[in-house]
Amino acid sequence: MMASNRLNHKTAELIDSLKSKDKKRVLFVCLGNICRSPAADGIMHAIVAEEGVSDIEIDSAGTGRYHIGQLPDHRMRVHGRRRGLEFDHRCRQVTASDFDDFDIIIGMDSSNVSDLHDIAPSPEAEYKIVAMSEFFNPSTRYDYVPDPYYEGAEGFELVLDLLDEGCHNLFNALEGR
Ligand code: 4NP
């Protein structure tokens, strides 16, 4: 059973269609690809390693091009390390070909999701776009992952809490647990 009941019908159908695949390729997307999506990428890698599964591949990218080639924001790396997580993704921009290379493309907020719809090369590609908040617990009082870039420490902690919850629920959904 899925741990989250926030999944809309289309997302539940998409995830169902991935269950029989040898590889489930997940791309996390935010604006800068230096705070939220590389954190989601690192958390999901940690869950996959901890659970010892080999059928989930993970990457992240940004809709913007401000920080290409850079490591994640120093503050996000520090907050991650406090939880035993090392975020070492190199920033890259999302491209139309990502829609061929990934099965599910997860935007952190509604503006990421809307930008992804603009970039998607076909209706089939658009079908792969999902909001991260669909994987939050029903009781969680957020319906997006807030951009921590102009926030203080609490903003980074909030993002990590939301992503930890969302990534565990995403993992369980992909693995049919
Ligand atoms: P992210 O945060 O989308 O979570 O990586 C941001 C990082 C950088 C900028 C905006 C958001 N920026 O404008 O440079």
XYZ file of N, CA, C and O and ligand atoms in Angstrom:
722
model
N 0.840 -1.207 0.000
C 0.000 0.000 0.000
C 0.873 1.255 0.000
O 1.911 1.309 0.639
N 0.412 2.248 -0.695
C 1.156 3.495 -0.700
C 0.967 4.236 0.614
O -0.125 4.297 1.158
N 2.078 4.840 1.095
C 2.019 5.550 2.364
C 1.308 6.888 2.217
O 0.790 7.429 3.172
N 1.289 7.411 0.999
C 0.719 8.736 0.791
C -0.593 8.621 0.037
O -0.697 7.876 -0.927
N -1.618 9.356 0.454
C -2.843 9.350 -0.335
C -3.082 10.697 -1.001
O -4.182 11.052 -1.325
N -1.982 11.448 -1.215
C -2.123 12.717 -1.912
C -1.943 12.563 -3.417
O -2.098 13.526 -4.154
N -1.537 11.387 -3.852
C -1.274 11.190 -5.273
C -2.557 11.406 -6.067
O -3.590 10.834 -5.739
N -2.476 12.227 -7.117
C -3.662 12.330 -7.955
C -3.741 11.115 -8.871
O -2.802 10.326 -8.943
N -4.872 10.974 -9.530
C -5.130 9.755 -10.307
C -4.056 9.537 -11.358
O -3.538 8.430 -11.526
N -3.686 10.604 -12.053
C -2.695 10.502 -13.119
C -1.355 10.023 -12.580
O -0.682 9.184 -13.172
N -0.949 10.542 -11.417
C 0.347 10.164 -10.836
C 0.326 8.709 -10.374
O 1.303 7.977 -10.572
N -0.778 8.303 -9.778
C -0.904 6.905 -9.334
C -0.781 5.974 -10.541
O -0.113 4.936 -10.484
N -1.378 6.385 -11.655
C -1.337 5.593 -12.895
C 0.094 5.546 -13.449
O 0.589 4.488 -13.849
N 0.767 6.691 -13.430
C 2.156 6.762 -13.909
C 3.047 5.843 -13.075
O 3.832 5.053 -13.612
N 2.910 5.916 -11.766
C 3.742 5.100 -10.877
C 3.429 3.616 -11.064
O 4.334 2.786 -11.098
N 2.170 3.318 -11.228
C 1.777 1.929 -11.490
C 2.450 1.392 -12.746
O 2.905 0.250 -12.770
N 2.549 2.241 -13.765
C 3.144 1.814 -15.047
C 4.649 1.590 -14.914
O 5.269 0.967 -15.764
N 5.273 2.117 -13.856
C 6.725 1.972 -13.677
C 7.090 0.726 -12.884
O 8.240 0.284 -12.914
N 6.124 0.172 -12.183
C 6.435 -0.911 -11.229
C 7.094 -2.109 -11.884
O 7.940 -2.753 -11.278
N 6.721 -2.395 -13.134
C 7.269 -3.586 -13.802
C 8.598 -3.290 -14.502
O 9.217 -4.186 -15.058
N 9.027 -2.034 -14.481
C 10.263 -1.680 -15.199
C 11.511 -2.065 -14.396
O 11.534 -1.921 -13.175
N 12.568 -2.511 -15.103
C 13.829 -2.864 -14.443
C 14.448 -1.646 -13.788
O 15.072 -1.731 -12.738
N 14.321 -0.498 -14.484
C 14.873 0.756 -13.956
C 13.767 1.792 -13.887
O 13.013 1.966 -14.847
N 13.690 2.480 -12.772
C 12.766 3.598 -12.628
C 13.644 4.832 -12.498
O 14.416 4.963 -11.550
N 13.581 5.711 -13.478
C 14.511 6.841 -13.537
C 13.802 8.114 -13.088
O 12.838 8.561 -13.714
N 14.300 8.677 -11.989
C 13.644 9.798 -11.322
C 14.490 11.061 -11.467
O 15.678 11.057 -11.148
N 13.890 12.149 -11.942
C 14.597 13.436 -12.021
C 13.886 14.454 -11.133
O 12.687 14.698 -11.283
N 14.628 15.036 -10.188
C 14.099 16.100 -9.337
C 14.488 17.448 -9.949
O 15.647 17.644 -10.340
N 13.533 18.385 -9.968
C 13.783 19.676 -10.615
C 13.345 20.832 -9.714
O 12.247 20.813 -9.151
N 14.240 21.827 -9.566
C 13.866 23.092 -8.922
C 14.356 24.230 -9.815
O 14.688 24.004 -10.985
N 14.437 25.437 -9.277
C 14.848 26.577 -10.099
C 16.371 26.615 -10.280
O 16.889 26.596 -11.389
N 17.093 26.651 -9.158
C 18.539 26.860 -9.234
C 19.367 25.587 -9.337
O 20.522 25.628 -9.734
N 18.791 24.454 -8.947
C 19.505 23.156 -8.820
C 20.716 23.270 -7.897
O 21.734 22.604 -8.105
N 20.602 24.131 -6.885
C 21.659 24.175 -5.858
C 21.098 24.016 -4.437
O 21.865 23.870 -3.494
N 19.778 24.064 -4.271
C 19.210 23.876 -2.919
C 18.270 22.673 -2.872
O 18.641 21.601 -2.384
N 17.046 22.842 -3.385
C 16.028 21.824 -3.151
C 16.240 20.532 -3.933
O 16.220 19.441 -3.340
N 16.433 20.639 -5.261
C 16.504 19.379 -6.043
C 17.775 18.568 -5.774
O 17.697 17.339 -5.725
N 18.957 19.187 -5.562
C 20.106 18.338 -5.212
C 19.961 17.710 -3.827
O 20.494 16.617 -3.577
N 19.188 18.364 -2.940
C 18.922 17.762 -1.625
C 18.001 16.558 -1.785
O 18.242 15.492 -1.202
N 16.956 16.702 -2.612
C 16.049 15.576 -2.876
C 16.834 14.417 -3.499
O 16.665 13.244 -3.109
N 17.706 14.754 -4.446
C 18.577 13.784 -5.130
C 19.439 13.030 -4.089
O 19.482 11.791 -4.070
N 20.068 13.771 -3.182
C 20.943 13.159 -2.172
C 20.174 12.307 -1.173
O 20.619 11.214 -0.799
N 18.994 12.790 -0.758
C 18.168 12.038 0.198
C 17.687 10.738 -0.449
O 17.742 9.663 0.158
N 17.251 10.831 -1.711
C 16.748 9.636 -2.403
C 17.879 8.632 -2.621
O 17.663 7.421 -2.446
N 19.073 9.119 -2.979
C 20.223 8.213 -3.106
C 20.486 7.491 -1.787
O 20.784 6.291 -1.769
N 20.397 8.215 -0.682
C 20.656 7.623 0.634
C 19.616 6.551 0.959
O 19.951 5.480 1.483
N 18.343 6.819 0.636
C 17.281 5.835 0.918
C 17.506 4.579 0.084
O 17.428 3.451 0.587
N 17.809 4.775 -1.197
C 18.028 3.649 -2.109
C 19.218 2.803 -1.640
O 19.162 1.565 -1.646
N 20.283 3.463 -1.188
C 21.468 2.743 -0.697
C 21.133 1.980 0.580
O 21.488 0.807 0.742
N 20.410 2.660 1.478
C 20.045 2.040 2.751
C 19.154 0.817 2.539
O 19.292 -0.200 3.215
N 18.231 0.929 1.580
C 17.281 -0.165 1.323
C 17.882 -1.243 0.425
O 17.288 -2.311 0.256
N 19.047 -0.932 -0.192
C 19.733 -1.917 -1.013
C 18.996 -2.297 -2.286
O 19.096 -3.436 -2.735
N 18.246 -1.371 -2.881
C 17.585 -1.683 -4.154
C 18.425 -1.141 -5.313
O 19.208 -0.212 -5.149
N 18.266 -1.767 -6.487
C 19.098 -1.362 -7.619
C 18.261 -0.929 -8.821
O 18.784 -0.746 -9.908
N 16.945 -0.776 -8.623
C 16.092 -0.465 -9.770
C 15.647 0.999 -9.821
O 14.763 1.353 -10.584
N 16.254 1.850 -8.993
C 15.888 3.272 -9.028
C 17.129 4.099 -9.359
O 18.154 3.982 -8.679
N 17.049 4.905 -10.420
C 18.133 5.829 -10.767
C 17.654 7.249 -10.516
O 16.474 7.559 -10.735
N 18.572 8.095 -10.061
C 18.181 9.419 -9.592
C 19.130 10.482 -10.131
O 20.347 10.268 -10.192
N 18.572 11.637 -10.482
C 19.392 12.789 -10.848
C 18.576 14.044 -10.520
O 17.399 13.956 -10.137
N 19.200 15.207 -10.664
C 18.470 16.454 -10.474
C 18.966 17.494 -11.465
O 20.066 17.367 -12.020
N 18.132 18.514 -11.684
C 18.460 19.583 -12.631
C 17.645 20.817 -12.254
O 16.690 20.736 -11.472
N 18.044 21.969 -12.820
C 17.330 23.217 -12.553
C 16.721 23.775 -13.829
O 17.231 23.536 -14.925
N 15.635 24.534 -13.682
C 15.068 25.210 -14.852
C 15.914 26.424 -15.222
O 15.952 26.829 -16.375
N 16.599 27.008 -14.243
C 17.447 28.178 -14.494
C 18.881 27.784 -14.827
O 19.250 26.610 -14.746
N 19.676 28.788 -15.230
C 21.049 28.475 -15.612
C 22.067 29.308 -14.823
O 23.197 29.502 -15.252
N 21.662 29.799 -13.676
C 22.522 30.709 -12.896
C 23.757 30.028 -12.317
O 24.774 30.666 -12.110
N 23.672 28.761 -11.996
C 24.734 28.129 -11.182
C 25.331 26.886 -11.822
O 25.870 26.023 -11.126
N 25.242 26.777 -13.147
C 25.676 25.557 -13.839
C 27.112 25.177 -13.456
O 27.998 26.031 -13.415
N 27.312 23.906 -13.127
C 28.645 23.392 -12.766
C 28.973 23.507 -11.285
O 29.948 22.913 -10.823
N 28.148 24.259 -10.550
C 28.463 24.476 -9.126
C 27.950 23.340 -8.240
O 26.972 22.667 -8.554
N 28.618 23.193 -7.095
C 28.122 22.309 -6.039
C 26.890 22.950 -5.409
O 26.657 24.148 -5.595
N 26.095 22.174 -4.652
C 24.952 22.781 -3.957
C 25.366 23.936 -3.045
O 26.517 24.018 -2.604
N 24.409 24.800 -2.767
C 24.587 25.934 -1.863
C 25.238 25.455 -0.552
O 24.835 24.429 0.009
N 26.233 26.216 -0.110
C 26.980 25.840 1.089
C 26.063 25.566 2.283
O 26.259 24.610 3.036
N 25.017 26.408 2.430
C 24.114 26.235 3.583
C 23.378 24.904 3.496
O 23.204 24.210 4.499
N 22.969 24.531 2.296
C 22.264 23.250 2.143
C 23.210 22.092 2.450
O 22.822 21.094 3.068
N 24.480 22.241 2.062
C 25.446 21.175 2.338
C 25.671 21.032 3.854
O 25.770 19.922 4.377
N 25.740 22.167 4.554
C 25.961 22.124 6.003
C 24.765 21.480 6.706
O 24.927 20.597 7.561
N 23.555 21.900 6.310
C 22.358 21.321 6.949
C 22.235 19.829 6.625
O 21.798 19.046 7.460
N 22.634 19.445 5.420
C 22.622 18.026 5.050
C 23.598 17.234 5.901
O 23.266 16.162 6.420
N 24.810 17.773 6.044
C 25.843 17.064 6.821
C 25.398 16.816 8.248
O 25.742 15.801 8.853
N 24.637 17.753 8.793
C 24.141 17.572 10.169
C 23.220 16.368 10.270
O 22.956 15.857 11.355
N 22.708 15.914 9.127
C 21.860 14.702 9.098
C 22.601 13.513 8.502
O 21.978 12.508 8.163
N 23.909 13.668 8.320
C 24.694 12.561 7.774
C 24.593 12.421 6.271
O 24.879 11.362 5.711
N 24.174 13.498 5.586
C 24.010 13.449 4.129
C 25.034 14.343 3.448
O 25.261 15.478 3.879
N 25.643 13.831 2.385
C 26.632 14.603 1.622
C 26.019 14.964 0.272
O 25.733 14.072 -0.526
N 25.784 16.239 0.041
C 25.194 16.675 -1.236
C 26.318 17.153 -2.150
O 26.899 18.217 -1.922
N 26.619 16.372 -3.207
C 27.751 16.740 -4.062
C 27.401 16.779 -5.550
O 28.269 16.657 -6.408
N 26.120 16.944 -5.830
C 25.670 17.056 -7.231
C 26.254 18.322 -7.875
O 26.417 19.340 -7.211
N 26.553 18.246 -9.165
C 26.984 19.443 -9.914
C 25.789 19.990 -10.686
O 25.141 19.257 -11.447
N 25.523 21.257 -10.501
C 24.346 21.904 -11.093
C 24.320 21.777 -12.614
O 25.318 21.999 -13.287
N 23.146 21.417 -13.132
C 22.933 21.428 -14.582
C 21.513 21.890 -14.876
O 20.639 21.860 -13.999
N 21.310 22.315 -16.114
C 19.977 22.790 -16.505
C 19.175 21.647 -17.119
O 19.728 20.809 -17.841
N 17.886 21.631 -16.840
C 17.014 20.599 -17.415
C 16.882 20.836 -18.927
O 16.918 21.982 -19.387
N 16.792 19.747 -19.703
C 16.668 19.861 -21.161
C 15.496 19.019 -21.651
O 15.002 18.142 -20.924
N 15.097 19.244 -22.894
C 13.997 18.464 -23.478
C 14.354 16.978 -23.496
O 13.477 16.121 -23.324
N 15.647 16.654 -23.663
C 16.024 15.229 -23.734
C 15.907 14.532 -22.377
O 15.861 13.296 -22.321
N 15.847 15.297 -21.296
C 15.595 14.675 -19.988
C 14.258 13.930 -19.984
O 14.072 12.971 -19.227
N 13.339 14.370 -20.836
C 12.038 13.711 -20.886
C 12.124 12.329 -21.545
O 11.228 11.508 -21.389
N 13.205 12.092 -22.308
C 13.464 10.748 -22.831
C 14.226 9.922 -21.799
O 14.058 8.706 -21.712
N 15.102 10.582 -21.055
C 16.035 9.869 -20.170
C 15.440 9.526 -18.803
O 16.053 8.768 -18.045
N 14.310 10.133 -18.445
C 13.708 9.888 -17.130
C 12.240 9.485 -17.268
O 11.573 9.873 -18.224
N 11.768 8.709 -16.275
C 10.388 8.203 -16.295
C 9.434 9.096 -15.521
O 8.236 9.117 -15.796
N 9.975 9.778 -14.505
C 9.138 10.659 -13.682
C 9.975 11.901 -13.353
O 11.136 11.783 -12.961
N 9.385 13.068 -13.563
C 10.106 14.330 -13.426
C 9.360 15.164 -12.390
O 8.195 15.534 -12.602
N 10.021 15.391 -11.254
C 9.325 15.903 -10.077
C 9.743 17.338 -9.773
O 10.893 17.612 -9.417
N 8.799 18.275 -9.907
C 9.055 19.693 -9.627
C 8.795 20.011 -8.169
O 7.885 19.458 -7.552
N 9.604 20.928 -7.626
C 9.505 21.246 -6.197
C 8.345 22.193 -5.876
O 7.815 22.166 -4.769
N 8.005 23.087 -6.817
C 6.882 24.003 -6.558
C 6.098 24.202 -7.857
O 6.473 23.672 -8.911
N 5.026 24.981 -7.781
C 4.133 25.080 -8.944
C 4.798 25.815 -10.094
O 4.485 25.554 -11.262
N 5.745 26.693 -9.788
C 6.418 27.370 -10.889
C 7.392 26.424 -11.603
O 7.494 26.452 -12.834
N 8.065 25.538 -10.856
C 8.900 24.515 -11.502
C 8.031 23.621 -12.403
O 8.417 23.295 -13.531
N 6.869 23.227 -11.871
C 5.973 22.337 -12.622
C 5.495 23.027 -13.900
O 5.509 22.448 -14.990
N 5.142 24.302 -13.783
C 4.668 25.029 -14.954
C 5.796 25.221 -15.973
O 5.588 25.051 -17.183
N 7.020 25.521 -15.508
C 8.173 25.642 -16.427
C 8.442 24.302 -17.121
O 8.775 24.270 -18.310
N 8.312 23.207 -16.385
C 8.542 21.887 -16.983
C 7.535 21.608 -18.094
O 7.884 21.043 -19.136
N 6.288 22.041 -17.902
C 5.282 21.854 -18.958
C 5.675 22.631 -20.210
O 5.435 22.184 -21.334
N 6.308 23.794 -20.028
C 6.753 24.588 -21.187
C 7.909 23.909 -21.927
O 8.050 24.045 -23.134
N 8.780 23.209 -21.168
C 9.977 22.579 -21.752
C 9.640 21.227 -22.391
O 10.287 20.806 -23.352
N 8.622 20.548 -21.870
C 8.278 19.187 -22.335
C 8.018 19.183 -23.834
O 7.254 20.007 -24.337
N 8.671 18.246 -24.572
C 8.548 18.247 -26.029
C 7.269 17.605 -26.575
O 7.012 17.708 -27.776
N 6.478 16.939 -25.735
C 5.281 16.245 -26.248
C 4.296 16.013 -25.108
O 4.674 16.108 -23.931
N 3.054 15.671 -25.428
C 2.084 15.334 -24.373
C 2.541 14.139 -23.541
O 2.316 14.097 -22.337
N 3.213 13.179 -24.190
C 3.723 12.003 -23.452
C 4.769 12.447 -22.431
O 4.860 11.908 -21.326
N 5.575 13.424 -22.819
C 6.597 13.969 -21.919
C 5.931 14.687 -20.749
O 6.324 14.527 -19.590
N 4.888 15.460 -21.069
C 4.182 16.204 -20.007
C 3.559 15.263 -18.973
O 3.443 15.609 -17.800
N 3.178 14.086 -19.424
C 2.555 13.093 -18.547
C 3.493 12.693 -17.403
O 3.058 12.272 -16.332
N 4.815 12.870 -17.622
C 5.811 12.460 -16.616
C 6.014 13.490 -15.502
O 6.730 13.229 -14.540
N 5.407 14.660 -15.642
C 5.645 15.751 -14.678
C 4.717 15.611 -13.468
O 3.498 15.466 -13.614
N 5.328 15.671 -12.286
C 4.585 15.495 -11.035
C 5.091 16.547 -10.035
O 6.249 16.948 -10.082
N 4.231 16.978 -9.102
C 4.653 17.891 -8.034
C 5.129 17.080 -6.827
O 4.485 16.104 -6.431
N 6.247 17.506 -6.250
C 6.805 16.815 -5.076
C 5.775 16.699 -3.956
O 5.759 15.708 -3.213
N 4.921 17.709 -3.814
C 3.965 17.725 -2.693
C 2.984 16.554 -2.748
O 2.375 16.217 -1.725
N 2.842 15.930 -3.910
C 1.948 14.765 -3.970
C 2.447 13.624 -3.085
O 1.692 12.728 -2.728
N 3.743 13.689 -2.733
C 4.324 12.627 -1.904
C 4.411 13.025 -0.431
O 4.937 12.275 0.383
N 3.907 14.210 -0.095
C 3.878 14.593 1.324
C 2.792 13.795 2.041
O 1.818 13.354 1.416
N 2.939 13.676 3.355
C 1.891 13.037 4.141
C 0.624 13.890 4.081
O 0.714 15.119 3.983
N -0.539 13.268 4.186
C -1.791 14.024 4.113
C -1.865 15.151 5.143
O -2.454 16.200 4.879
N -1.256 14.954 6.309
C -1.374 15.951 7.384
C -0.377 17.102 7.253
O -0.450 18.071 8.011
N 0.554 17.017 6.325
C 1.591 18.049 6.216
C 1.013 19.355 5.686
O 0.276 19.364 4.702
N 1.381 20.449 6.365
C 0.735 21.724 6.045
C 1.474 22.506 4.952
O 1.632 23.716 5.046
N 1.970 21.822 3.956
C 2.588 22.472 2.798
C 2.102 21.797 1.544
O 1.896 20.580 1.544
N 1.927 22.570 0.474
C 1.610 21.930 -0.800
C 2.660 22.277 -1.860
O 2.396 22.261 -3.050
N 3.881 22.603 -1.398
C 5.024 22.829 -2.283
C 6.275 22.802 -1.416
O 6.167 22.826 -0.180
N 7.453 22.735 -2.040
C 8.704 22.806 -1.278
C 9.200 24.246 -1.382
O 9.601 24.686 -2.466
N 9.142 25.012 -0.295
C 9.481 26.443 -0.375
C 10.958 26.679 -0.669
O 11.825 26.008 -0.107
N 11.224 27.638 -1.544
C 12.594 27.988 -1.926
C 13.324 28.571 -0.707
O 12.912 29.596 -0.174
N 14.415 27.926 -0.257
C 15.100 28.399 0.958
C 16.182 29.442 0.673
O 16.810 29.948 1.590
N 16.383 29.778 -0.613
C 17.573 30.550 -1.014
C 17.699 31.874 -0.255
O 18.790 32.266 0.134
N 16.571 32.558 -0.047
C 16.625 33.852 0.641
C 16.174 33.728 2.099
O 15.828 34.713 2.744
N 16.165 32.503 2.596
C 15.699 32.254 3.971
C 16.878 31.946 4.886
O 18.006 31.778 4.439
N 16.593 31.825 6.172
C 17.615 31.452 7.146
C 17.643 29.948 7.357
O 17.080 29.183 6.567
N 18.293 29.550 8.463
C 18.495 28.136 8.758
C 17.176 27.357 8.794
O 17.108 26.217 8.329
N 16.131 28.001 9.315
C 14.848 27.285 9.437
C 14.297 26.871 8.089
O 13.665 25.821 7.961
N 14.547 27.703 7.083
C 14.081 27.389 5.730
C 14.744 26.131 5.201
O 14.095 25.296 4.560
N 16.035 25.985 5.474
C 16.760 24.793 5.004
C 16.306 23.547 5.765
O 16.148 22.475 5.170
N 16.098 23.692 7.059
C 15.620 22.554 7.856
C 14.228 22.114 7.400
O 13.942 20.924 7.301
N 13.365 23.097 7.121
C 12.010 22.779 6.642
C 12.085 22.006 5.330
O 11.407 20.985 5.149
N 12.922 22.476 4.409
C 13.072 21.791 3.116
C 13.534 20.351 3.330
O 12.990 19.412 2.734
N 14.514 20.160 4.198
C 15.027 18.796 4.428
C 13.961 17.908 5.066
O 13.851 16.727 4.708
N 13.172 18.464 5.980
C 12.081 17.676 6.592
C 11.053 17.261 5.528
O 10.636 16.100 5.477
N 10.648 18.225 4.699
C 9.642 17.930 3.665
C 10.173 16.912 2.665
O 9.468 15.984 2.249
N 11.445 17.074 2.272
C 12.020 16.165 1.275
C 12.245 14.768 1.846
O 12.083 13.768 1.141
N 12.610 14.694 3.107
C 12.802 13.389 3.740
C 11.477 12.610 3.715
O 11.428 11.439 3.318
N 10.415 13.291 4.124
C 9.077 12.673 4.117
C 8.656 12.305 2.691
O 8.231 11.169 2.419
N 8.804 13.256 1.771
C 8.375 13.033 0.387
C 9.167 11.926 -0.292
O 8.596 11.104 -1.017
N 10.473 11.895 -0.059
C 11.303 10.867 -0.718
C 11.005 9.480 -0.173
O 11.008 8.502 -0.933
N 10.744 9.360 1.130
C 10.370 8.048 1.670
C 9.053 7.575 1.048
O 8.919 6.409 0.668
N 8.081 8.475 0.930
C 6.797 8.085 0.337
C 6.947 7.773 -1.149
O 6.308 6.846 -1.663
N 7.798 8.535 -1.834
C 8.065 8.252 -3.256
C 8.714 6.879 -3.401
O 8.327 6.078 -4.265
N 9.707 6.606 -2.556
C 10.377 5.298 -2.594
C 9.359 4.172 -2.401
O 9.322 3.206 -3.165
N 8.524 4.299 -1.373
C 7.534 3.255 -1.090
C 6.564 3.083 -2.259
O 6.187 1.950 -2.591
N 6.184 4.193 -2.869
C 5.265 4.113 -4.009
C 5.935 3.389 -5.177
O 5.348 2.495 -5.785
N 7.189 3.736 -5.482
C 7.888 3.120 -6.615
C 8.139 1.635 -6.376
O 8.145 0.835 -7.312
N 8.367 1.279 -5.123
C 8.666 -0.122 -4.788
C 7.401 -0.902 -4.431
O 7.477 -2.081 -4.069
N 6.256 -0.242 -4.498
C 4.983 -0.916 -4.207
C 4.874 -1.360 -2.761
O 4.278 -2.400 -2.466
N 5.439 -0.564 -1.847
C 5.396 -0.950 -0.422
C 4.281 -0.225 0.316
O 3.791 0.780 -0.154
P 16.732 26.120 -5.589
O 17.004 27.553 -4.900
O 15.778 26.378 -6.729
O 16.120 25.328 -4.500
O 18.077 25.596 -6.052
C 17.481 28.642 -5.637
C 18.832 28.807 -5.815
C 19.316 29.888 -6.524
C 18.432 30.816 -7.045
C 17.075 30.644 -6.877
C 16.593 29.555 -6.174
N 18.923 31.950 -7.744
O 18.105 32.798 -8.136
O 20.140 32.072 -7.942
